């Protein structure tokens, strides 16, 4: 099917070079679904791409980007029995193949043929057939599109928090009060943490953490956070520590904040080719459990959307501004300079 229709989409050409352009509107083929994007939310990953650019060789510029979105089905390809035109849906940003060795072992987040979908900052997004089958969900009528868009980061956080085994009565320390740290806060609270301590360098973000239920907020620029965590836990350290920044220095700091026998979830992705130092004594005599976590699986996408829909996890406060697609560049500039913006909802 040939199609001469155009749509608006944000294209990234390089560092801070983001343009809204007219591009061909995608046409659907067998098994595919075309969605009118109603809301796309900004994410730390997108901000990194905007600020530093893509890792060279990984992807060809210019390219569409953005990966957290929700919208309405406007067209379905041949052979599609679900969803229907008009249905409110979200999908992606990943779809495992279900056939590779990792998938067959149940490690869907480690799929060797993972399909990724970019292009949320656009009027329309075409969802590939595999993604329609394994990672697309219907959004209940009462859930705003912008909140449904946050399903993706929440799905990653849920998997991490379950892996770290946050339990009823735990004291949890979270390093970083950005979007991911705040989602960890909301999740840990729901999982029954008795006390949650959040650290960050920015007071405005710490205020937000307190508003969302943090029991203690510690400014890492003014206080020795490791010392402070010890003080706040009767000298022991936290049962679970979650690093949500992605810097080797804070990964190392996380190890020192955990109590003996505690768990450290190193969640934030660090820059390439970085390493951390771990005290063998602390790991051995301290009986520490150190966990890495990458991405998530379709099950958690479904769980995340259910938790947002039921109101069990309220993601609304994370959306601090709304902007039209034409102002996307301004949105990212704002995220770099603003101290109080967490996520901006883009409405194409
Ligand atoms: Zn994201
Ligand atoms: Zn696979």
Coordinates of C-alpha atoms and ligand atoms in Angstrom, one line a residue:
X1 CA 0.0 0.0 0.0
X2 CA 1.5 3.3 -1.1
X3 CA 0.8 6.3 1.1
X4 CA 1.5 10.0 0.4
X5 CA 0.2 11.3 3.7
X6 CA 2.5 13.2 6.0
X7 CA 2.7 13.5 9.8
X8 CA 4.7 15.5 12.2
X9 CA 7.5 13.7 14.1
X10 CA 10.5 14.8 16.2
X11 CA 13.7 13.8 14.6
X12 CA 17.0 13.8 16.4
X13 CA 20.1 14.8 14.2
X14 CA 22.7 15.0 16.9
X15 CA 23.5 16.4 20.4
X16 CA 20.7 18.9 21.2
X17 CA 19.7 19.0 17.5
X18 CA 16.1 18.0 17.7
X19 CA 13.7 19.1 14.9
X20 CA 10.0 18.6 14.4
X21 CA 9.5 17.7 10.7
X22 CA 7.0 16.4 8.2
X23 CA 7.7 12.8 7.5
X24 CA 5.7 10.1 5.6
X25 CA 2.8 8.8 7.7
X26 CA 3.5 5.0 8.2
X27 CA 1.2 2.6 6.4
X28 CA 0.4 -0.7 8.0
X29 CA 1.1 -4.1 6.6
X30 CA 0.1 -7.6 7.7
X31 CA -0.3 -7.9 11.5
X32 CA 0.7 -4.2 12.1
X33 CA -1.3 -1.5 13.9
X34 CA -1.2 2.2 13.4
X35 CA -1.8 4.3 16.5
X36 CA -2.6 8.1 16.8
X37 CA -0.3 9.1 19.7
X38 CA -2.3 11.0 22.3
X39 CA 0.5 11.4 24.9
X40 CA 4.2 10.6 25.1
X41 CA 6.2 11.1 28.3
X42 CA 9.8 12.2 28.5
X43 CA 12.3 9.8 30.0
X44 CA 15.8 9.9 31.4
X45 CA 17.0 7.8 28.4
X46 CA 15.6 10.3 25.9
X47 CA 17.3 13.1 27.9
X48 CA 20.6 11.3 27.7
X49 CA 20.2 10.9 24.0
X50 CA 19.4 14.6 23.6
X51 CA 22.4 15.7 25.8
X52 CA 25.0 13.2 24.7
X53 CA 23.8 11.7 21.5
X54 CA 23.6 8.0 20.7
X55 CA 26.6 5.8 21.2
X56 CA 28.2 5.9 17.8
X57 CA 27.6 3.0 15.5
X58 CA 24.6 1.8 17.4
X59 CA 22.0 3.8 15.5
X60 CA 21.9 5.9 12.4
X61 CA 21.0 9.6 12.7
X62 CA 18.7 11.3 12.1
X63 CA 16.1 9.1 13.7
X64 CA 12.7 9.3 15.4
X65 CA 12.8 8.9 19.2
X66 CA 10.8 8.7 22.4
X67 CA 9.5 5.4 23.7
X68 CA 6.8 6.0 26.4
X69 CA 3.4 6.6 24.8
X70 CA -0.3 5.8 24.6
X71 CA -2.9 6.5 22.0
X72 CA -5.8 5.4 19.9
X73 CA -5.8 2.7 17.2
X74 CA -6.6 4.3 13.8
X75 CA -5.8 1.5 11.4
X76 CA -5.1 -2.2 11.6
X77 CA -3.3 -4.4 9.0
X78 CA -4.5 -7.5 7.4
X79 CA -4.9 -10.5 9.7
X80 CA -5.2 -8.4 12.9
X81 CA -8.1 -9.7 15.0
X82 CA -7.2 -7.5 18.0
X83 CA -7.1 -4.6 18.7
X84 CA -9.9 -2.8 17.0
X85 CA -9.9 0.7 15.4
X86 CA -10.8 3.2 18.1
X87 CA -9.4 1.2 21.0
X88 CA -7.2 3.0 23.5
X89 CA -3.9 1.2 23.7
X90 CA -0.2 1.4 24.7
X91 CA 2.6 -0.9 23.5
X92 CA 6.3 -1.6 23.7
X93 CA 8.9 -0.3 24.0
X94 CA 10.1 -3.9 23.6
X95 CA 8.9 -7.3 22.4
X96 CA 10.9 -10.4 23.0
X97 CA 11.0 -13.1 20.3
X98 CA 9.9 -16.0 22.5
X99 CA 12.2 -18.4 20.6
X100 CA 15.8 -17.6 21.5
X101 CA 17.6 -19.4 24.3
X102 CA 17.0 -16.6 26.7
X103 CA 13.3 -16.4 26.0
X104 CA 13.0 -20.2 26.3
X105 CA 14.6 -20.0 29.7
X106 CA 12.0 -17.4 30.7
X107 CA 14.5 -14.5 30.7
X108 CA 12.4 -12.4 28.3
X109 CA 14.2 -9.2 29.2
X110 CA 17.5 -10.8 27.9
X111 CA 16.0 -11.8 24.5
X112 CA 18.7 -12.1 21.9
X113 CA 16.4 -10.8 19.2
X114 CA 14.7 -8.1 21.1
X115 CA 12.6 -5.8 19.1
X116 CA 12.6 -2.2 20.2
X117 CA 10.2 0.5 19.2
X118 CA 11.1 4.2 19.0
X119 CA 9.1 7.2 17.6
X120 CA 6.7 8.2 20.4
X121 CA 7.2 11.9 19.7
X122 CA 5.1 11.8 16.6
X123 CA 1.5 12.1 15.5
X124 CA 1.4 8.4 14.6
X125 CA 3.4 5.3 15.6
X126 CA 3.3 2.0 13.8
X127 CA 3.4 -1.0 16.1
X128 CA 5.1 -4.1 14.5
X129 CA 3.2 -7.4 14.4
X130 CA 5.3 -9.1 17.1
X131 CA 4.7 -6.2 19.5
X132 CA 1.0 -6.2 18.8
X133 CA 1.0 -9.9 19.9
X134 CA 3.3 -9.8 22.9
X135 CA 3.3 -6.3 24.3
X136 CA 0.3 -4.2 23.6
X137 CA -2.4 -3.6 26.1
X138 CA -5.8 -1.9 26.1
X139 CA -6.1 1.1 28.4
X140 CA -9.2 1.4 30.5
X141 CA -11.5 4.4 29.7
X142 CA -10.8 6.2 33.0
X143 CA -7.0 6.2 32.7
X144 CA -5.5 9.4 31.1
X145 CA -3.2 8.6 28.1
X146 CA -0.3 10.5 29.8
X147 CA -0.5 8.2 32.8
X148 CA -0.7 5.1 30.7
X149 CA 2.4 6.2 28.9
X150 CA 4.3 5.8 32.2
X151 CA 3.7 2.0 32.1
X152 CA 7.1 1.4 30.5
X153 CA 9.4 2.9 33.3
X154 CA 7.1 1.5 36.0
X155 CA 7.4 -2.0 34.4
X156 CA 11.2 -1.8 34.7
X157 CA 11.0 -0.6 38.3
X158 CA 8.5 -3.3 39.3
X159 CA 10.8 -6.0 38.0
X160 CA 13.8 -4.5 39.8
X161 CA 11.9 -4.1 43.1
X162 CA 10.6 -7.7 43.0
X163 CA 14.1 -8.9 42.2
X164 CA 15.4 -6.9 45.2
X165 CA 12.7 -8.6 47.3
X166 CA 11.4 -5.5 49.1
X167 CA 9.3 -6.8 52.0
X168 CA 6.8 -5.7 54.5
X169 CA 8.6 -3.8 57.3
X170 CA 11.8 -3.1 55.3
X171 CA 13.8 0.1 55.5
X172 CA 14.6 1.1 51.9
X173 CA 17.2 3.7 50.9
X174 CA 16.9 5.1 47.4
X175 CA 19.7 7.1 45.7
X176 CA 18.3 9.6 43.3
X177 CA 14.9 11.4 43.2
X178 CA 14.5 11.5 39.4
X179 CA 11.6 9.8 37.6
X180 CA 13.0 6.3 38.3
X181 CA 13.9 7.0 41.9
X182 CA 10.4 8.3 42.5
X183 CA 8.8 5.3 40.8
X184 CA 10.9 3.1 43.1
X185 CA 9.7 5.1 46.1
X186 CA 6.0 4.7 45.1
X187 CA 6.6 0.9 44.5
X188 CA 8.5 0.2 47.7
X189 CA 5.8 2.0 49.7
X190 CA 3.2 -0.2 48.1
X191 CA 5.3 -3.3 48.7
X192 CA 5.2 -2.6 52.5
X193 CA 8.4 -0.7 53.2
X194 CA 8.2 0.7 56.8
X195 CA 10.7 3.5 56.2
X196 CA 12.0 5.0 52.9
X197 CA 15.0 7.3 52.8
X198 CA 15.7 9.2 49.6
X199 CA 18.9 10.9 48.7
X200 CA 19.5 13.5 45.9
X201 CA 21.5 16.6 45.3
X202 CA 18.5 18.8 44.5
X203 CA 16.3 20.1 47.2
X204 CA 13.3 20.5 44.9
X205 CA 13.5 16.8 44.0
X206 CA 13.8 15.8 47.7
X207 CA 10.6 17.9 48.4
X208 CA 8.8 16.0 45.7
X209 CA 10.1 12.7 47.3
X210 CA 8.7 13.8 50.6
X211 CA 5.4 14.7 49.0
X212 CA 5.2 11.3 47.5
X213 CA 5.8 9.6 50.8
X214 CA 9.5 9.5 51.6
X215 CA 10.0 9.4 55.4
X216 CA 13.4 11.0 55.2
X217 CA 15.0 13.1 52.4
X218 CA 18.8 13.6 52.6
X219 CA 20.7 16.1 50.5
X220 CA 23.9 14.3 49.3
X221 CA 25.5 17.6 48.6
X222 CA 25.3 18.8 52.1
X223 CA 25.5 15.6 54.2
X224 CA 27.6 12.5 54.3
X225 CA 24.8 10.2 53.0
X226 CA 26.3 6.9 54.1
X227 CA 26.7 8.3 57.6
X228 CA 23.2 9.7 57.6
X229 CA 21.7 6.4 56.5
X230 CA 23.5 4.7 59.3
X231 CA 22.1 7.2 61.8
X232 CA 18.6 6.8 60.5
X233 CA 18.8 3.1 60.8
X234 CA 20.2 2.7 64.4
X235 CA 23.7 2.2 63.0
X236 CA 22.8 -0.8 60.8
X237 CA 22.1 0.5 57.3
X238 CA 19.1 -0.1 55.1
X239 CA 17.6 -3.5 54.4
X240 CA 17.4 -2.7 50.7
X241 CA 19.3 0.0 48.9
X242 CA 18.3 1.0 45.4
X243 CA 20.6 3.0 43.1
X244 CA 18.6 5.0 40.6
X245 CA 21.1 7.4 39.1
X246 CA 23.6 5.4 37.1
X247 CA 27.0 6.6 38.2
X248 CA 29.8 4.3 39.4
X249 CA 30.3 6.6 42.4
X250 CA 26.7 6.1 43.6
X251 CA 26.8 2.4 42.8
X252 CA 29.7 2.2 45.2
X253 CA 27.9 4.4 47.7
X254 CA 24.9 2.1 47.6
X255 CA 27.0 -0.9 48.8
X256 CA 28.0 1.1 51.9
X257 CA 24.5 2.0 52.8
X258 CA 23.2 -1.6 53.2
X259 CA 23.0 -3.4 56.5
X260 CA 24.7 -6.8 57.0
X261 CA 22.8 -9.4 55.1
X262 CA 21.0 -6.6 53.1
X263 CA 20.4 -6.3 49.4
X264 CA 21.7 -3.7 47.0
X265 CA 19.9 -3.2 43.7
X266 CA 22.1 -1.4 41.2
X267 CA 19.4 -0.1 38.9
X268 CA 20.7 3.0 37.1
X269 CA 22.6 2.2 33.9
X270 CA 26.2 3.6 34.1
X271 CA 28.1 5.1 31.2
X272 CA 29.9 2.5 29.0
X273 CA 33.2 1.0 30.0
X274 CA 32.9 1.9 33.7
X275 CA 33.7 -0.3 36.7
X276 CA 33.2 -0.2 40.4
X277 CA 35.3 -1.3 43.4
X278 CA 33.7 -3.7 45.9
X279 CA 35.2 -4.5 49.2
X280 CA 35.5 -8.3 49.4
X281 CA 35.2 -8.2 53.2
X282 CA 32.0 -6.2 53.0
X283 CA 30.6 -8.7 50.4
X284 CA 31.7 -11.8 52.3
X285 CA 31.4 -10.9 56.0
X286 CA 28.6 -8.5 55.3
X287 CA 26.7 -11.2 53.5
X288 CA 25.6 -8.7 50.9
X289 CA 23.4 -9.5 48.0
X290 CA 24.2 -7.3 45.0
X291 CA 21.7 -7.3 42.1
X292 CA 21.8 -5.9 38.6
X293 CA 18.6 -5.4 36.7
X294 CA 18.1 -4.6 33.0
X295 CA 14.8 -3.6 31.4
X296 CA 11.7 -5.7 31.9
X297 CA 9.2 -8.3 30.5
X298 CA 5.7 -8.2 29.0
X299 CA 4.3 -9.5 32.2
X300 CA 5.5 -6.5 34.1
X301 CA 4.2 -4.1 31.4
X302 CA 0.7 -5.6 32.1
X303 CA 1.2 -5.5 35.9
X304 CA 2.4 -1.8 35.7
X305 CA -0.6 -0.8 33.6
X306 CA -3.0 -2.6 36.0
X307 CA -1.4 -0.8 39.0
X308 CA -1.8 2.6 37.3
X309 CA -5.4 1.8 36.3
X310 CA -6.4 0.6 39.8
X311 CA -4.8 3.7 41.4
X312 CA -2.6 1.4 43.5
X313 CA 0.4 3.4 42.1
X314 CA -0.5 7.0 41.4
X315 CA 1.9 8.3 38.7
X316 CA 0.1 11.5 38.1
X317 CA 2.3 13.7 40.3
X318 CA 5.3 12.7 38.1
X319 CA 3.9 14.7 35.2
X320 CA 4.9 18.2 36.0
X321 CA 4.2 19.9 32.7
X322 CA 2.5 19.4 29.4
X323 CA 3.7 20.7 26.0
X324 CA 2.7 20.3 22.4
X325 CA 4.9 18.2 20.0
X326 CA 6.1 21.4 18.3
X327 CA 7.7 22.5 21.6
X328 CA 9.6 19.2 22.2
X329 CA 13.0 20.9 22.0
X330 CA 11.9 23.4 24.7
X331 CA 10.7 20.4 26.8
X332 CA 14.1 18.8 26.8
X333 CA 15.9 22.2 27.5
X334 CA 13.5 22.6 30.4
X335 CA 14.3 19.2 31.8
X336 CA 18.0 20.1 31.7
X337 CA 17.6 23.4 33.6
X338 CA 14.5 22.9 35.7
X339 CA 14.9 21.6 39.2
X340 CA 11.3 20.7 39.7
X341 CA 10.2 19.1 36.5
X342 CA 10.1 15.3 36.6
X343 CA 8.4 14.2 33.4
X344 CA 6.9 16.3 30.7
X345 CA 3.9 15.0 28.8
X346 CA 4.1 15.7 25.0
X347 CA 0.8 16.0 23.3
X348 CA 1.2 15.5 19.5
Ligands
LIG1 ZN1 11.6 5.3 29.6
LIG2 ZN1 14.2 -14.1 22.5

